[in-house]
PDB file of C-alpha atoms and ligand atoms in Angstrom:
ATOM      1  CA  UNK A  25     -10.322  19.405   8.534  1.00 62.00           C
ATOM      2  CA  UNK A  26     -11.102  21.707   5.632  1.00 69.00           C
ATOM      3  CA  UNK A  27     -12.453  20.013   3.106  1.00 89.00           C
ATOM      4  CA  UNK A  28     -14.776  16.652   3.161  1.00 97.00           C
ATOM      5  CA  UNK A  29     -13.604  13.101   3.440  1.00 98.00           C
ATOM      6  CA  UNK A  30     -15.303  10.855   0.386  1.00 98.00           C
ATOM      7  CA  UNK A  31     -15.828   7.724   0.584  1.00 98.00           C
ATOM      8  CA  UNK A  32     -16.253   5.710  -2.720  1.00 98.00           C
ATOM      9  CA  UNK A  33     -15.913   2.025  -4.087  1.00 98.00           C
ATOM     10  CA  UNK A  34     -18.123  -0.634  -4.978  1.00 98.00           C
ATOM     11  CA  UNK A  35     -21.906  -2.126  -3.822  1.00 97.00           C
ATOM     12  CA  UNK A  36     -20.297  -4.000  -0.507  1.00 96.00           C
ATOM     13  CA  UNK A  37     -17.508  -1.964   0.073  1.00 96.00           C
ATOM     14  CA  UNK A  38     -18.260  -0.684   3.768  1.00 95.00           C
ATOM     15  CA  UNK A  39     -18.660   3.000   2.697  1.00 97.00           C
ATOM     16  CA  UNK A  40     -21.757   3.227   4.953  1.00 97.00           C
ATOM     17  CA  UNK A  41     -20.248   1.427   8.126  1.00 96.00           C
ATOM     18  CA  UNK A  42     -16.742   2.371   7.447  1.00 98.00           C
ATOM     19  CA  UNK A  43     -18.743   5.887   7.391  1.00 98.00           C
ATOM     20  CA  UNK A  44     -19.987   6.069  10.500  1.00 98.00           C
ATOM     21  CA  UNK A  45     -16.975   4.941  12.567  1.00 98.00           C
ATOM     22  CA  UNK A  46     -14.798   7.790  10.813  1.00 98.00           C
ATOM     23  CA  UNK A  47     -17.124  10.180  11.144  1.00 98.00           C
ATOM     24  CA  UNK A  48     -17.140   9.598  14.827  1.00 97.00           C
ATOM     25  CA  UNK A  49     -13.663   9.398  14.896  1.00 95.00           C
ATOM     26  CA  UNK A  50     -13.078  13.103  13.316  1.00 95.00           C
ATOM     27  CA  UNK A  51     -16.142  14.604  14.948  1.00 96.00           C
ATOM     28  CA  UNK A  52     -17.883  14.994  11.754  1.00 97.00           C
ATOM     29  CA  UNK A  53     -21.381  14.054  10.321  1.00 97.00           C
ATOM     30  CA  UNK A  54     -21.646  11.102   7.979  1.00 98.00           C
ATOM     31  CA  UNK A  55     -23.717  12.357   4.621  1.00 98.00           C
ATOM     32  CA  UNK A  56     -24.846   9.811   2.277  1.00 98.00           C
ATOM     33  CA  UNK A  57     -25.488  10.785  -1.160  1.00 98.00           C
ATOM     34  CA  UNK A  58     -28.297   7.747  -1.503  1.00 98.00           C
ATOM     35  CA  UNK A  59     -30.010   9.234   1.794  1.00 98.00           C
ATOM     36  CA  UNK A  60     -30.022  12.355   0.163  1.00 98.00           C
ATOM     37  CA  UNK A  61     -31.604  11.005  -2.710  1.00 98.00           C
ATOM     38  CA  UNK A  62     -34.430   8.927  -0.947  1.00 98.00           C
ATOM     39  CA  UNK A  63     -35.326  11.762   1.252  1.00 98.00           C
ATOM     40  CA  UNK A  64     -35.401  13.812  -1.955  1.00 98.00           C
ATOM     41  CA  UNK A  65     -37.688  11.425  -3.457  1.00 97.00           C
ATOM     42  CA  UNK A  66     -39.800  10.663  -0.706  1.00 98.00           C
ATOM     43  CA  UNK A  67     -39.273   6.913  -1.865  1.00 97.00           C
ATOM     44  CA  UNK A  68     -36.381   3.926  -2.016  1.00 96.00           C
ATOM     45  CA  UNK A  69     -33.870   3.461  -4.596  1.00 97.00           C
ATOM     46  CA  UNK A  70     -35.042   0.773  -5.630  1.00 96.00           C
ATOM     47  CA  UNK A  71     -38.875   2.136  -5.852  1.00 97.00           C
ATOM     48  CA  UNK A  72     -36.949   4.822  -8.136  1.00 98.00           C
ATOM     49  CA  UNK A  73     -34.788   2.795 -10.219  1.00 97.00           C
ATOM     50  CA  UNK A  74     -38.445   0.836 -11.120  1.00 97.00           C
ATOM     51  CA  UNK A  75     -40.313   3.634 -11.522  1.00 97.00           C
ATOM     52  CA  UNK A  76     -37.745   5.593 -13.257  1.00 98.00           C
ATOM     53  CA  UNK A  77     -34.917   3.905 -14.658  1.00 97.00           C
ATOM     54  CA  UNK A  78     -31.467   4.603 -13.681  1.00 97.00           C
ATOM     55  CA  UNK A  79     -31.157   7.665 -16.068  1.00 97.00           C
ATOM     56  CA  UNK A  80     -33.175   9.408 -13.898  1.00 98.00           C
ATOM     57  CA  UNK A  81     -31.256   7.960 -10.587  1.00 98.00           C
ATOM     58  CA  UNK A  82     -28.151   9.409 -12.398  1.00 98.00           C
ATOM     59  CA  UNK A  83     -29.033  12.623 -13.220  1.00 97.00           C
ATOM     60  CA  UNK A  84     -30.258  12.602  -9.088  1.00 98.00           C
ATOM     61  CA  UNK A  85     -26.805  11.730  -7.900  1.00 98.00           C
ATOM     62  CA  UNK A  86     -25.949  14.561  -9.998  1.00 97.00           C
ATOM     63  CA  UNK A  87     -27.756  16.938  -8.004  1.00 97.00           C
ATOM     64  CA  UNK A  88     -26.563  15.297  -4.799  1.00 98.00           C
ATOM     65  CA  UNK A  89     -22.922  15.959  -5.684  1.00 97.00           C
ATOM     66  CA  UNK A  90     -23.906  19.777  -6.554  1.00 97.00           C
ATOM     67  CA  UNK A  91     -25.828  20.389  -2.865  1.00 97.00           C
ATOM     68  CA  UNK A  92     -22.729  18.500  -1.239  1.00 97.00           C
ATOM     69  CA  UNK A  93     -20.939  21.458  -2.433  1.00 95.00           C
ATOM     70  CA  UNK A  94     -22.090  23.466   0.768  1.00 92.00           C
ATOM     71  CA  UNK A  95     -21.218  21.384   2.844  1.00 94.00           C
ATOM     72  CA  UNK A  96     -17.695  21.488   4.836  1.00 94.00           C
ATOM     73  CA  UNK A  97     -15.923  18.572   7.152  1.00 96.00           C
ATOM     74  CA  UNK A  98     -17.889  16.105   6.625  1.00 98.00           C
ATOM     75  CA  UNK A  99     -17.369  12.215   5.427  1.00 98.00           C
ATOM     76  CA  UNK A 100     -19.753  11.924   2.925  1.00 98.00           C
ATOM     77  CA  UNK A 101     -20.228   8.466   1.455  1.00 98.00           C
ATOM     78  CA  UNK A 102     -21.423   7.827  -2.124  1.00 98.00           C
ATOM     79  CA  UNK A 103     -23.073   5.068  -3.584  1.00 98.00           C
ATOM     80  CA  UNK A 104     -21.406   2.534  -5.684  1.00 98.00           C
ATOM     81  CA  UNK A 105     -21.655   4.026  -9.431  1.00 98.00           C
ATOM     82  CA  UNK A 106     -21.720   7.469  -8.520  1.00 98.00           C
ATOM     83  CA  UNK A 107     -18.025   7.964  -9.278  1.00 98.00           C
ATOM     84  CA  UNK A 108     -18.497   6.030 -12.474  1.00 98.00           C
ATOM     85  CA  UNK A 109     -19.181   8.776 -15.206  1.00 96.00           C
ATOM     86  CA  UNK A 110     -17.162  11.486 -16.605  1.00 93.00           C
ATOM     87  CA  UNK A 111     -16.476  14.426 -14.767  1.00 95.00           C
ATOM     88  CA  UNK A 112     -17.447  12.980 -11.510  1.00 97.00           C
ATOM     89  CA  UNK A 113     -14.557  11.702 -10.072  1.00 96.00           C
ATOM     90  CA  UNK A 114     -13.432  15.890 -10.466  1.00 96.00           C
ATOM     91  CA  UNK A 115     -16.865  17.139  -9.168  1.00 97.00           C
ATOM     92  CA  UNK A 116     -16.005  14.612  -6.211  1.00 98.00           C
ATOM     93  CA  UNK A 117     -12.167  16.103  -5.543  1.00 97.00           C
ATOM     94  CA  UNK A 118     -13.684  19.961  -5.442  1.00 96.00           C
ATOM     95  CA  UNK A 119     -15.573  18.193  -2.216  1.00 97.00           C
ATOM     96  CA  UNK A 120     -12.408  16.844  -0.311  1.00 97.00           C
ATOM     97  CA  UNK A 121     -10.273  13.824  -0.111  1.00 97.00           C
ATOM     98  CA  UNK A 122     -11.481  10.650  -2.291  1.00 98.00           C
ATOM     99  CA  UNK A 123     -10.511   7.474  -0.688  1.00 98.00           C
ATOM    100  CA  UNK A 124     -11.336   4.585  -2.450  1.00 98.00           C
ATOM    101  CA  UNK A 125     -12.177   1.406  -0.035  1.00 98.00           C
ATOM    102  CA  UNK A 126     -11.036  -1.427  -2.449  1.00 98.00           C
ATOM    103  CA  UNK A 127     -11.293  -5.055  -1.945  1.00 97.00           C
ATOM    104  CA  UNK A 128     -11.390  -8.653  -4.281  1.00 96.00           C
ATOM    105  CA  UNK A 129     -14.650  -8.713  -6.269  1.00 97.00           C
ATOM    106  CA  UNK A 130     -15.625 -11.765  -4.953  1.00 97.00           C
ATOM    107  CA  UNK A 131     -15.978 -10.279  -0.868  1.00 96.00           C
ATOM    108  CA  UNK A 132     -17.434  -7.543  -2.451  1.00 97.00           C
ATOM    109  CA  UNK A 133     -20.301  -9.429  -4.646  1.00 97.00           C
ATOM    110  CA  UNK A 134     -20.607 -11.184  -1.412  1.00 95.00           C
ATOM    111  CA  UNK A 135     -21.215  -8.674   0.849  1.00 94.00           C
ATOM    112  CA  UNK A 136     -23.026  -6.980  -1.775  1.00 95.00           C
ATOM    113  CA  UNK A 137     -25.740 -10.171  -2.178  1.00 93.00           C
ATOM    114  CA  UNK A 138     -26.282 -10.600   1.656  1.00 91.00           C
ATOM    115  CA  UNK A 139     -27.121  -7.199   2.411  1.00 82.00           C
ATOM    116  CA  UNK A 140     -29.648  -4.657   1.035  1.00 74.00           C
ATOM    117  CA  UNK A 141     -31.813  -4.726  -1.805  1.00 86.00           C
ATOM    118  CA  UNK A 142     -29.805  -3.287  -4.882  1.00 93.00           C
ATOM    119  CA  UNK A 143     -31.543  -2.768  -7.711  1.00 95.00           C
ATOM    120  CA  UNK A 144     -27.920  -2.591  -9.966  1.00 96.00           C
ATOM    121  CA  UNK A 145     -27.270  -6.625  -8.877  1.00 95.00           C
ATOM    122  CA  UNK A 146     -31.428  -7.565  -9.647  1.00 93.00           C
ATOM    123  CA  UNK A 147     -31.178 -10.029 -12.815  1.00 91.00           C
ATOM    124  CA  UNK A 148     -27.548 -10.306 -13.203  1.00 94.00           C
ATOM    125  CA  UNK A 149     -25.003 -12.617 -12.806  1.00 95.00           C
ATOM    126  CA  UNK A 150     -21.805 -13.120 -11.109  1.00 96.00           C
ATOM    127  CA  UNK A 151     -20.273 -12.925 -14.691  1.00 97.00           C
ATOM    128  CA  UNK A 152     -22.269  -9.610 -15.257  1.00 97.00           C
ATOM    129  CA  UNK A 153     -21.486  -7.928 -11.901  1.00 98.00           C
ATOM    130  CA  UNK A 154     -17.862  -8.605 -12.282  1.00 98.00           C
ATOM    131  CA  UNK A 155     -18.055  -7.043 -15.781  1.00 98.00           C
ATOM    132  CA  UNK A 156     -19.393  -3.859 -14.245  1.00 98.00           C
ATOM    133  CA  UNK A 157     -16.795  -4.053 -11.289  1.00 98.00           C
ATOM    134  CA  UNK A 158     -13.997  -3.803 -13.755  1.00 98.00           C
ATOM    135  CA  UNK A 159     -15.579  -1.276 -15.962  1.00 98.00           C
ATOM    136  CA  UNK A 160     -15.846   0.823 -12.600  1.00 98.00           C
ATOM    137  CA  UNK A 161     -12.192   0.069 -11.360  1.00 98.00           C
ATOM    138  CA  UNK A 162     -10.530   2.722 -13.440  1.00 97.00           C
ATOM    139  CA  UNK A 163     -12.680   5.521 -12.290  1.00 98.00           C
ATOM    140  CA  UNK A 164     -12.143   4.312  -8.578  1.00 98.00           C
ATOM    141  CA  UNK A 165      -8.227   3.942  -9.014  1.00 98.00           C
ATOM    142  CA  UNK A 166      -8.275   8.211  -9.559  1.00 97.00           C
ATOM    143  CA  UNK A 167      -8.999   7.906  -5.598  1.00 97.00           C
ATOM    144  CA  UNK A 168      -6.837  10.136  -3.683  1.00 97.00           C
ATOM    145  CA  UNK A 169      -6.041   7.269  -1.273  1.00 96.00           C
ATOM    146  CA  UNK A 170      -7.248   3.457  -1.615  1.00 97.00           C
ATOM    147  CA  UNK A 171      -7.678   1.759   1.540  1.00 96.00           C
ATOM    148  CA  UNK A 172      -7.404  -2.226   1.365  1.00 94.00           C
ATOM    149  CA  UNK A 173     -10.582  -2.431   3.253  1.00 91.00           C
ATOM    150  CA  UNK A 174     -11.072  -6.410   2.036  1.00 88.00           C
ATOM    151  CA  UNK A 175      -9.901  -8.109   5.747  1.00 86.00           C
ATOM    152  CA  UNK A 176     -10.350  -5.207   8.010  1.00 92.00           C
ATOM    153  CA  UNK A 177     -13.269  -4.443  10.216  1.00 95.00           C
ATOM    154  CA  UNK A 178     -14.741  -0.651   9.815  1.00 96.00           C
ATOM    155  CA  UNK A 179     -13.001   0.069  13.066  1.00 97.00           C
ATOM    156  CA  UNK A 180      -9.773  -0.528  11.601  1.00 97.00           C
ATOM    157  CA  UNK A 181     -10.299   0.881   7.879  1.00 97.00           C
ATOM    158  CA  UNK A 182     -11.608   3.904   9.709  1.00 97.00           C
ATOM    159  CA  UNK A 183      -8.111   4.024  11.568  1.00 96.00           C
ATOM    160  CA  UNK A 184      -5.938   3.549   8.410  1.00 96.00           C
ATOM    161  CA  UNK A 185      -8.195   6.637   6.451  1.00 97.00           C
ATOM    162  CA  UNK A 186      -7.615   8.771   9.459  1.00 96.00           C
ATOM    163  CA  UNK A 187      -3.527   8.210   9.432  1.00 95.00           C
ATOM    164  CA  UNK A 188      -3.422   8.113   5.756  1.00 95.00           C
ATOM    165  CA  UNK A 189      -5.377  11.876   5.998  1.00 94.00           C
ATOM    166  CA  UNK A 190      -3.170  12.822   8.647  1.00 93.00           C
ATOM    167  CA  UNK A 191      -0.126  12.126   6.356  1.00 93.00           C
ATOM    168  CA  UNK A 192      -1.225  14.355   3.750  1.00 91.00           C
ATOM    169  CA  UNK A 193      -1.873  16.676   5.404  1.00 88.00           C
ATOM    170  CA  UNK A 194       1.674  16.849   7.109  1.00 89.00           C
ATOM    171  CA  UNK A 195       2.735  16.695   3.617  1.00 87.00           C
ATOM    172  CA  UNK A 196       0.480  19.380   2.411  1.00 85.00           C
ATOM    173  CA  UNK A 197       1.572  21.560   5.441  1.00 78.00           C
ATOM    174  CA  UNK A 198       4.664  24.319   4.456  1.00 65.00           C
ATOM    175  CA  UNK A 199       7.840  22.951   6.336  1.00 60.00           C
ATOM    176  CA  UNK A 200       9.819  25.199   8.896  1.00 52.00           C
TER     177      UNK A 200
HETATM  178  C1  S3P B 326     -25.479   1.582  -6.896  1.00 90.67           C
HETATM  179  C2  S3P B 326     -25.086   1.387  -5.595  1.00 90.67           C
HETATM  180  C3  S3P B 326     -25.966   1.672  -4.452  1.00 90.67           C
HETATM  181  C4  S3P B 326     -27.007   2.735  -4.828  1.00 90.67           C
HETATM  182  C5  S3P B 326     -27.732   2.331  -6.063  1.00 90.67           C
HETATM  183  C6  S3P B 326     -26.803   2.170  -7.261  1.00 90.67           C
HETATM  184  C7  S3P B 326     -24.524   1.243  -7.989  1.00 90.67           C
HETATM  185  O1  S3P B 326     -25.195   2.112  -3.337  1.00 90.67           O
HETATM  186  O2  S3P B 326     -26.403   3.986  -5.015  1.00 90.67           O
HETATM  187  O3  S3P B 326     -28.427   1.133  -5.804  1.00 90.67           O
HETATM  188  O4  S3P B 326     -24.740   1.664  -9.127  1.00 90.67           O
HETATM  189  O5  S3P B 326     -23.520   0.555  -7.682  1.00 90.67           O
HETATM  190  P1  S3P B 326     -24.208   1.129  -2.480  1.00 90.67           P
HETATM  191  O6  S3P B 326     -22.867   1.176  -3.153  1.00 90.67           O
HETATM  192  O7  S3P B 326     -24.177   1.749  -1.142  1.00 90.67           O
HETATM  193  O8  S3P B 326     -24.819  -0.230  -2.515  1.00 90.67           O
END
C-alpha cells in the first residue's frame, strides 16, 4: 500500500476502533489526527476547545493534516469535523484513500453521547447535532469509498474497507 488509508465520518462513527482492527489487518500503524493534537498540546480536546475555542482547534487540525503529509501506509483516522472545511477534503486525498464510515444519525448521536467527552455535542441538542450532521454530510459524501458501517462490528467494517481497497486497486492496476 502506497498511499494512506483515511478514515473520516461523524462523532460515533467507529473511526478509532474501526482504526485499529484495519490497521492490524494491513500491517500498518493507526495515526489519529486528535492524538496528534493532544500530544501537541500537552492537554485534552476538550481542555483546548475551553481554553481556546474551536478556531484555534481548527487551525491545529490544520497542522495535523500538513505533518500527516510524511507519513506513508498508514490508516490515519480523523476526527469528526476535520473534513468539514474547504480544501480539506483535497488536503485529505493527497494523503491516500478517504473512506467515509457512514451510518443513520440517530446510532451515531448515540454512540456519540455514551462515549467520550466531546466538547462539539456540550450544550446542544438532538435538533442541533443533527443540524451539524447534515451540514457535514456533503463534505463526507466526496469520500473515495463509504462504508455502511451503521450494523457492522469494526471487525467486519474493517473487512469490507480492506476488499473495497483491494478493488481499486485491481482497477487502478494496468491490465495485461
Ligand atoms: C469533533 C470530533 C472529535 C474531535 C473534536 C471535534 C467534531 O473527534 O476531533 O472533539 O468537530 O466533530 P471524534 O469524531 O473522534 O469524536
Amino acid at each position: 500500500m502506497d498511499g494512506n488509508v483515511v478514515l473520516i465520518g461523524f462523532m460515533g462513527a467507529g473511526k478509532s476502533s474501526v482504526g485499529r482492527v484495519l490497521a492490524r489487518r494491513l500491517g500498518a500503524c493507526l495515526i489519529e489526527t486528535d492524538d496528534m493534537i493532544t500530544a501537541a498540546e500537552g492537554r485534552s480536546i476538550p481542555e483546548i476547545f475551553a481554553a481556546e475555542g474551536e478556531a484555534y482547534f481548527r487551525a491545529a487540525e490544520d497542522e495535523a493534516v500538513r505533518l500527516l503529509g510524511l507519513k506513508r501506509g498508514e490508516v490515519i483516522a480523523t476526527g469528526g469535523g476535520l473534513p468539514c472545511r474547504e480544501g480539506r477534503i483535497e488536503a485529505l486525498r493527497r494523503l491516500g484513500t478517504v473512506v467515509w464510515l457512514s451510518s443513520d444519525f440517530d446510532t451515531l448521536y448515540e454512540r456519540a453521547r455514551r462515549s467520550g467527552d466531546r466538547p462539539m455535542l456540550a450544550g446542544r441538542t438532538r435538533e442541533d447535532v443533527l443540524a451539524l450532521y447534515r451540514s457535514r454530510e456533503p463534505f463526507y459524501a466526496r469520500a473515495d469509498v463509504t462504508v455502511d458501517a451503521g450494523r457492522l462490528g469494526p471487525d467486519q467494517i474493517a473487512v469490507r474497507i480492506a476488499r473495497a481497497l483491494a478493488a481499486r486497486e485491481r482497477q487502478a492496476a494496468p491490465s495485461r
